[in-house]
Every structure is written in structure tokens, then in C-alpha cells.
Amino acid sequence: EARTRLNDAVEREHQATARLEQEVRLRTRDLSEANSELSVYKKIIDRSNEGIIITDRKGNILEANSAFCRMTGYDQTELLGKNPRVVKSDRHDAEFFAAMWRSIAQEGRWDGEIWNRKKNGTVFPQLLSINAIAGEDDRTEKYDGICVDISQLKDVEESLNRMAFYDSLTGLPNRALFNDRFAQALSR
């Protein structure tokens, strides 16, 4: 009888070990699939033409893709751990940033145009979207910033404005500018 109990205990131990090994195999497979997915997402972010940064809730940069690095002139190693203020241009006042953070706090996002500074000091315009990323407890854990350099767009806009209001040969104000300013003066 002692031998039967011992054989039963050994059999239960083998079954438990087999179940644990099966669970370990399943979890290992799931982790492998999750890592594979994360690798794909990381490649997508890094190959994007839009500049992308991810910060922790305190604003420390955790990730910066190659497009953001190209846009700003910084190496990723120079950005990691820093605050995005490293690219701040000083063209916006405190109220601009207060309104931006109010929007992020209330709506979880902000979209707009912002002027930033490259590593070499050049100031350039960007379209920027900032999103709050909530964790499982619905508290903001991270922020992502996705931006596009719109310098060429601004140059075209300025060129079109010049062409509309100034003579291309002499560079003097034209009739359209006169009419525009006259209408403004009349309305005042």
C-alpha cells in the first residue's frame, strides 16, 4: 500500500510537471509573439517620415525616432533622458504652453503649429500632435509627440503672399495690397 501511494504521488508530480511545462511553453510562445509585434511597431516608428518622440509622464524623452533626429539635428543619445524643451525656440510665450497643457489635460491631446529650434540654432515651424497615453489605471503614463517640419510650406506661403501683393519686377507694393490696406483702414 505504501508503494501504491508513492506511485500515485510520483504520477501526480509527473502530471503537475507536465502541466507546468505546457504553461511555460505557452507563455514562452506568447512572449515571443509579443516581442515580434513590438519589434514590428518599433520598425514602423523608426521608419516613419514624421518625427516621433515618446516621453514619460515627467517629460523625459524615452524614445526619439530617426526622423525627429534628422529634423532637429540631435543624435538619439543626446535626446534620451532630456526634456523636449531642448528644442524650444522661445517664440511662444508661457500662455501658449499653458493652453497647450490645458488641452492635453482636458482632452488628452493637442494639435497645432509650433516653432522649434534645431541643434545648430535654426528655428523652424512644425505641425505637432501631442497625445497623453494612459496606463491600465487610466492615469497618464507617457506622452507621444508626432511632428512634421513645415518649413517648405511656410516658404511657399510667403512666396505666394509676396506674389499676390508685390510687383515681381520692382518689388513695390501692388494694387492688391493697396486695396487690402485701404479696406482695412476703412473698416477701422
PDB file of C-alpha atoms in Angstrom:
ATOM      1  CA  GLU A   1       0.000   0.000   0.000  1.00  0.00           C
ATOM      2  CA  ALA A   2       2.850   2.419   0.749  1.00  0.00           C
ATOM      3  CA  ARG A   3       4.258   1.598  -2.665  1.00  0.00           C
ATOM      4  CA  THR A   4       0.878   2.417  -4.314  1.00  0.00           C
ATOM      5  CA  ARG A   5       0.707   5.771  -2.524  1.00  0.00           C
ATOM      6  CA  LEU A   6       4.272   6.508  -3.549  1.00  0.00           C
ATOM      7  CA  ASN A   7       3.493   5.604  -7.188  1.00  0.00           C
ATOM      8  CA  ASP A   8       0.361   7.829  -7.075  1.00  0.00           C
ATOM      9  CA  ALA A   9       2.390  10.727  -5.657  1.00  0.00           C
ATOM     10  CA  VAL A  10       5.054  10.268  -8.323  1.00  0.00           C
ATOM     11  CA  GLU A  11       2.347  10.150 -11.022  1.00  0.00           C
ATOM     12  CA  ARG A  12       0.715  13.358  -9.694  1.00  0.00           C
ATOM     13  CA  GLU A  13       4.132  15.013  -9.637  1.00  0.00           C
ATOM     14  CA  HIS A  14       4.740  13.996 -13.278  1.00  0.00           C
ATOM     15  CA  GLN A  15       1.314  15.352 -14.280  1.00  0.00           C
ATOM     16  CA  ALA A  16       1.921  18.626 -12.437  1.00  0.00           C
ATOM     17  CA  THR A  17       5.355  18.938 -14.041  1.00  0.00           C
ATOM     18  CA  ALA A  18       3.851  18.247 -17.481  1.00  0.00           C
ATOM     19  CA  ARG A  19       1.163  20.933 -16.893  1.00  0.00           C
ATOM     20  CA  LEU A  20       3.796  23.442 -15.759  1.00  0.00           C
ATOM     21  CA  GLU A  21       5.997  22.677 -18.755  1.00  0.00           C
ATOM     22  CA  GLN A  22       2.993  23.161 -21.061  1.00  0.00           C
ATOM     23  CA  GLU A  23       2.202  26.513 -19.402  1.00  0.00           C
ATOM     24  CA  VAL A  24       5.831  27.588 -19.724  1.00  0.00           C
ATOM     25  CA  ARG A  25       5.802  26.660 -23.446  1.00  0.00           C
ATOM     26  CA  LEU A  26       2.564  28.616 -23.987  1.00  0.00           C
ATOM     27  CA  ARG A  27       3.857  31.689 -22.131  1.00  0.00           C
ATOM     28  CA  THR A  28       7.173  31.494 -23.958  1.00  0.00           C
ATOM     29  CA  ARG A  29       5.303  31.382 -27.286  1.00  0.00           C
ATOM     30  CA  ASP A  30       3.089  34.309 -26.241  1.00  0.00           C
ATOM     31  CA  LEU A  31       6.131  36.349 -25.150  1.00  0.00           C
ATOM     32  CA  SER A  32       7.901  35.556 -28.391  1.00  0.00           C
ATOM     33  CA  GLU A  33       4.873  36.705 -30.406  1.00  0.00           C
ATOM     34  CA  ALA A  34       4.573  39.884 -28.299  1.00  0.00           C
ATOM     35  CA  ASN A  35       8.280  40.642 -28.786  1.00  0.00           C
ATOM     36  CA  SER A  36       7.904  40.075 -32.506  1.00  0.00           C
ATOM     37  CA  GLU A  37       4.956  42.522 -32.616  1.00  0.00           C
ATOM     38  CA  LEU A  38       6.888  45.102 -30.586  1.00  0.00           C
ATOM     39  CA  SER A  39       9.797  44.763 -32.979  1.00  0.00           C
ATOM     40  CA  VAL A  40       7.490  45.461 -35.932  1.00  0.00           C
ATOM     41  CA  TYR A  41       5.989  48.526 -34.180  1.00  0.00           C
ATOM     42  CA  LYS A  42       9.458  49.839 -33.358  1.00  0.00           C
ATOM     43  CA  LYS A  43      10.485  49.470 -37.024  1.00  0.00           C
ATOM     44  CA  ILE A  44       7.329  51.291 -38.160  1.00  0.00           C
ATOM     45  CA  ILE A  45       8.017  54.179 -35.773  1.00  0.00           C
ATOM     46  CA  ASP A  46      11.675  54.405 -36.702  1.00  0.00           C
ATOM     47  CA  ARG A  47      10.987  54.331 -40.467  1.00  0.00           C
ATOM     48  CA  SER A  48       8.204  56.907 -40.301  1.00  0.00           C
ATOM     49  CA  ASN A  49       8.751  60.204 -42.115  1.00  0.00           C
ATOM     50  CA  GLU A  50       7.125  62.012 -39.192  1.00  0.00           C
ATOM     51  CA  GLY A  51       9.254  62.870 -36.190  1.00  0.00           C
ATOM     52  CA  ILE A  52       8.108  60.855 -33.178  1.00  0.00           C
ATOM     53  CA  ILE A  53       9.151  61.130 -29.561  1.00  0.00           C
ATOM     54  CA  ILE A  54       7.817  59.319 -26.519  1.00  0.00           C
ATOM     55  CA  THR A  55       8.254  60.755 -23.027  1.00  0.00           C
ATOM     56  CA  ASP A  56       7.475  59.558 -19.543  1.00  0.00           C
ATOM     57  CA  ARG A  57       4.860  61.434 -17.502  1.00  0.00           C
ATOM     58  CA  LYS A  58       7.533  63.880 -16.273  1.00  0.00           C
ATOM     59  CA  GLY A  59       8.511  64.748 -19.843  1.00  0.00           C
ATOM     60  CA  ASN A  60      11.792  62.865 -20.074  1.00  0.00           C
ATOM     61  CA  ILE A  61      12.384  61.568 -23.603  1.00  0.00           C
ATOM     62  CA  LEU A  62      12.319  57.761 -23.706  1.00  0.00           C
ATOM     63  CA  GLU A  63      12.357  57.311 -27.499  1.00  0.00           C
ATOM     64  CA  ALA A  64      13.092  59.544 -30.473  1.00  0.00           C
ATOM     65  CA  ASN A  65      12.876  58.159 -33.986  1.00  0.00           C
ATOM     66  CA  SER A  66      15.377  58.888 -36.747  1.00  0.00           C
ATOM     67  CA  ALA A  67      13.044  61.395 -38.475  1.00  0.00           C
ATOM     68  CA  PHE A  68      12.897  63.507 -35.305  1.00  0.00           C
ATOM     69  CA  CYS A  69      16.685  63.310 -35.023  1.00  0.00           C
ATOM     70  CA  ARG A  70      17.111  64.379 -38.677  1.00  0.00           C
ATOM     71  CA  MET A  71      14.608  67.204 -38.185  1.00  0.00           C
ATOM     72  CA  THR A  72      16.312  68.608 -35.091  1.00  0.00           C
ATOM     73  CA  GLY A  73      19.943  67.695 -35.764  1.00  0.00           C
ATOM     74  CA  TYR A  74      20.322  65.847 -32.461  1.00  0.00           C
ATOM     75  CA  ASP A  75      21.534  62.268 -32.087  1.00  0.00           C
ATOM     76  CA  GLN A  76      19.182  59.966 -30.240  1.00  0.00           C
ATOM     77  CA  THR A  77      21.736  59.620 -27.433  1.00  0.00           C
ATOM     78  CA  GLU A  78      21.681  63.419 -26.969  1.00  0.00           C
ATOM     79  CA  LEU A  79      17.889  63.389 -26.590  1.00  0.00           C
ATOM     80  CA  LEU A  80      17.254  60.373 -24.364  1.00  0.00           C
ATOM     81  CA  GLY A  81      16.522  61.431 -20.800  1.00  0.00           C
ATOM     82  CA  LYS A  82      16.209  65.103 -21.789  1.00  0.00           C
ATOM     83  CA  ASN A  83      13.048  67.203 -21.801  1.00  0.00           C
ATOM     84  CA  PRO A  84      11.633  68.225 -25.215  1.00  0.00           C
ATOM     85  CA  ARG A  85      12.362  71.816 -24.146  1.00  0.00           C
ATOM     86  CA  VAL A  86      15.840  71.186 -25.595  1.00  0.00           C
ATOM     87  CA  VAL A  87      14.273  72.103 -28.995  1.00  0.00           C
ATOM     88  CA  LYS A  88      12.216  75.039 -27.644  1.00  0.00           C
ATOM     89  CA  SER A  89      12.599  78.170 -29.783  1.00  0.00           C
ATOM     90  CA  ASP A  90      11.371  80.865 -27.343  1.00  0.00           C
ATOM     91  CA  ARG A  91       8.947  82.137 -29.997  1.00  0.00           C
ATOM     92  CA  HIS A  92       5.966  81.158 -27.838  1.00  0.00           C
ATOM     93  CA  ASP A  93       5.026  82.720 -24.525  1.00  0.00           C
ATOM     94  CA  ALA A  94       4.034  80.988 -21.288  1.00  0.00           C
ATOM     95  CA  GLU A  95       0.321  81.331 -22.125  1.00  0.00           C
ATOM     96  CA  PHE A  96       0.799  79.355 -25.348  1.00  0.00           C
ATOM     97  CA  PHE A  97       2.279  76.422 -23.419  1.00  0.00           C
ATOM     98  CA  ALA A  98      -0.287  76.755 -20.603  1.00  0.00           C
ATOM     99  CA  ALA A  99      -3.112  76.492 -23.164  1.00  0.00           C
ATOM    100  CA  MET A 100      -1.391  73.526 -24.807  1.00  0.00           C
ATOM    101  CA  TRP A 101      -1.086  71.624 -21.494  1.00  0.00           C
ATOM    102  CA  ARG A 102      -4.671  72.526 -20.518  1.00  0.00           C
ATOM    103  CA  SER A 103      -5.841  70.916 -23.755  1.00  0.00           C
ATOM    104  CA  ILE A 104      -3.736  67.815 -23.090  1.00  0.00           C
ATOM    105  CA  ALA A 105      -5.076  67.576 -19.521  1.00  0.00           C
ATOM    106  CA  GLN A 106      -8.719  68.059 -20.551  1.00  0.00           C
ATOM    107  CA  GLU A 107      -8.868  66.283 -23.913  1.00  0.00           C
ATOM    108  CA  GLY A 108      -5.831  64.025 -23.792  1.00  0.00           C
ATOM    109  CA  ARG A 109      -4.319  65.679 -26.873  1.00  0.00           C
ATOM    110  CA  TRP A 110      -3.154  68.886 -28.516  1.00  0.00           C
ATOM    111  CA  ASP A 111      -2.621  69.640 -32.208  1.00  0.00           C
ATOM    112  CA  GLY A 112      -1.124  72.796 -33.588  1.00  0.00           C
ATOM    113  CA  GLU A 113       1.716  74.690 -35.159  1.00  0.00           C
ATOM    114  CA  ILE A 114       4.833  75.312 -33.127  1.00  0.00           C
ATOM    115  CA  TRP A 115       8.259  76.795 -33.791  1.00  0.00           C
ATOM    116  CA  ASN A 116      11.215  74.765 -32.526  1.00  0.00           C
ATOM    117  CA  ARG A 117      14.999  75.132 -32.650  1.00  0.00           C
ATOM    118  CA  LYS A 118      17.466  72.731 -34.267  1.00  0.00           C
ATOM    119  CA  LYS A 119      20.741  71.836 -32.598  1.00  0.00           C
ATOM    120  CA  ASN A 120      22.523  74.361 -34.857  1.00  0.00           C
ATOM    121  CA  GLY A 121      20.210  77.159 -33.632  1.00  0.00           C
ATOM    122  CA  THR A 122      17.979  77.381 -36.717  1.00  0.00           C
ATOM    123  CA  VAL A 123      14.329  77.978 -35.849  1.00  0.00           C
ATOM    124  CA  PHE A 124      11.773  76.059 -37.908  1.00  0.00           C
ATOM    125  CA  PRO A 125       7.988  75.528 -37.933  1.00  0.00           C
ATOM    126  CA  GLN A 126       6.344  72.192 -37.188  1.00  0.00           C
ATOM    127  CA  LEU A 127       2.873  70.744 -37.106  1.00  0.00           C
ATOM    128  CA  LEU A 128       2.785  68.907 -33.793  1.00  0.00           C
ATOM    129  CA  SER A 129       0.354  66.478 -32.216  1.00  0.00           C
ATOM    130  CA  ILE A 130       0.806  65.524 -28.558  1.00  0.00           C
ATOM    131  CA  ASN A 131      -1.203  62.671 -27.043  1.00  0.00           C
ATOM    132  CA  ALA A 132      -1.458  61.527 -23.438  1.00  0.00           C
ATOM    133  CA  ILE A 133      -1.026  57.763 -23.130  1.00  0.00           C
ATOM    134  CA  ALA A 134      -2.886  56.272 -20.180  1.00  0.00           C
ATOM    135  CA  GLY A 135      -1.855  53.147 -18.335  1.00  0.00           C
ATOM    136  CA  GLU A 136      -4.086  50.396 -17.026  1.00  0.00           C
ATOM    137  CA  ASP A 137      -5.234  52.624 -14.151  1.00  0.00           C
ATOM    138  CA  ASP A 138      -6.269  55.369 -16.634  1.00  0.00           C
ATOM    139  CA  ARG A 139      -3.559  57.698 -15.318  1.00  0.00           C
ATOM    140  CA  THR A 140      -1.265  59.311 -17.872  1.00  0.00           C
ATOM    141  CA  GLU A 141       1.936  57.311 -18.027  1.00  0.00           C
ATOM    142  CA  LYS A 142       3.529  58.664 -21.176  1.00  0.00           C
ATOM    143  CA  TYR A 143       3.144  61.228 -23.921  1.00  0.00           C
ATOM    144  CA  ASP A 144       3.822  60.876 -27.607  1.00  0.00           C
ATOM    145  CA  GLY A 145       4.663  63.740 -29.880  1.00  0.00           C
ATOM    146  CA  ILE A 146       4.330  63.384 -33.645  1.00  0.00           C
ATOM    147  CA  CYS A 147       5.617  66.251 -35.761  1.00  0.00           C
ATOM    148  CA  VAL A 148       6.190  67.309 -39.349  1.00  0.00           C
ATOM    149  CA  ASP A 149       8.611  70.015 -40.496  1.00  0.00           C
ATOM    150  CA  ILE A 150       6.553  72.557 -42.462  1.00  0.00           C
ATOM    151  CA  SER A 151       9.406  74.913 -43.417  1.00  0.00           C
ATOM    152  CA  GLN A 152       8.831  74.387 -47.150  1.00  0.00           C
ATOM    153  CA  LEU A 153       5.105  75.015 -46.738  1.00  0.00           C
ATOM    154  CA  LYS A 154       5.824  78.286 -44.938  1.00  0.00           C
ATOM    155  CA  ASP A 155       8.278  79.317 -47.678  1.00  0.00           C
ATOM    156  CA  VAL A 156       5.675  78.646 -50.382  1.00  0.00           C
ATOM    157  CA  GLU A 157       3.046  80.543 -48.381  1.00  0.00           C
ATOM    158  CA  GLU A 158       5.370  83.535 -48.042  1.00  0.00           C
ATOM    159  CA  SER A 159       6.249  83.395 -51.737  1.00  0.00           C
ATOM    160  CA  LEU A 160       2.572  83.314 -52.734  1.00  0.00           C
ATOM    161  CA  ASN A 161       1.863  86.209 -50.408  1.00  0.00           C
ATOM    162  CA  ARG A 162       4.716  88.210 -51.971  1.00  0.00           C
ATOM    163  CA  MET A 163       3.466  87.407 -55.466  1.00  0.00           C
ATOM    164  CA  ALA A 164      -0.079  88.453 -54.554  1.00  0.00           C
ATOM    165  CA  PHE A 165       0.824  91.816 -53.005  1.00  0.00           C
ATOM    166  CA  TYR A 166       4.108  92.959 -54.572  1.00  0.00           C
ATOM    167  CA  ASP A 167       5.219  93.613 -58.133  1.00  0.00           C
ATOM    168  CA  SER A 168       7.586  90.838 -59.225  1.00  0.00           C
ATOM    169  CA  LEU A 169       9.769  93.206 -61.288  1.00  0.00           C
ATOM    170  CA  THR A 170      10.131  96.191 -58.951  1.00  0.00           C
ATOM    171  CA  GLY A 171       9.301  94.605 -55.599  1.00  0.00           C
ATOM    172  CA  LEU A 172       6.983  97.538 -54.860  1.00  0.00           C
ATOM    173  CA  PRO A 173       3.520  97.067 -53.310  1.00  0.00           C
ATOM    174  CA  ASN A 174       0.853  96.474 -55.964  1.00  0.00           C
ATOM    175  CA  ARG A 175      -2.791  97.407 -56.323  1.00  0.00           C
ATOM    176  CA  ALA A 176      -3.995  94.304 -54.448  1.00  0.00           C
ATOM    177  CA  LEU A 177      -2.001  95.328 -51.364  1.00  0.00           C
ATOM    178  CA  PHE A 178      -3.247  98.894 -51.662  1.00  0.00           C
ATOM    179  CA  ASN A 179      -6.859  97.690 -51.895  1.00  0.00           C
ATOM    180  CA  ASP A 180      -6.347  95.353 -48.933  1.00  0.00           C
ATOM    181  CA  ARG A 181      -4.844  98.070 -46.722  1.00  0.00           C
ATOM    182  CA  PHE A 182      -7.465 100.583 -47.875  1.00  0.00           C
ATOM    183  CA  ALA A 183     -10.287  98.156 -46.926  1.00  0.00           C
ATOM    184  CA  GLN A 184      -8.664  97.634 -43.512  1.00  0.00           C
ATOM    185  CA  ALA A 185      -8.353 101.390 -42.962  1.00  0.00           C
ATOM    186  CA  LEU A 186     -11.986 101.934 -43.952  1.00  0.00           C
ATOM    187  CA  SER A 187     -13.222  99.244 -41.575  1.00  0.00           C
ATOM    188  CA  ARG A 188     -11.338 100.925 -38.702  1.00  0.00           C
TER     189      ARG A 188
END
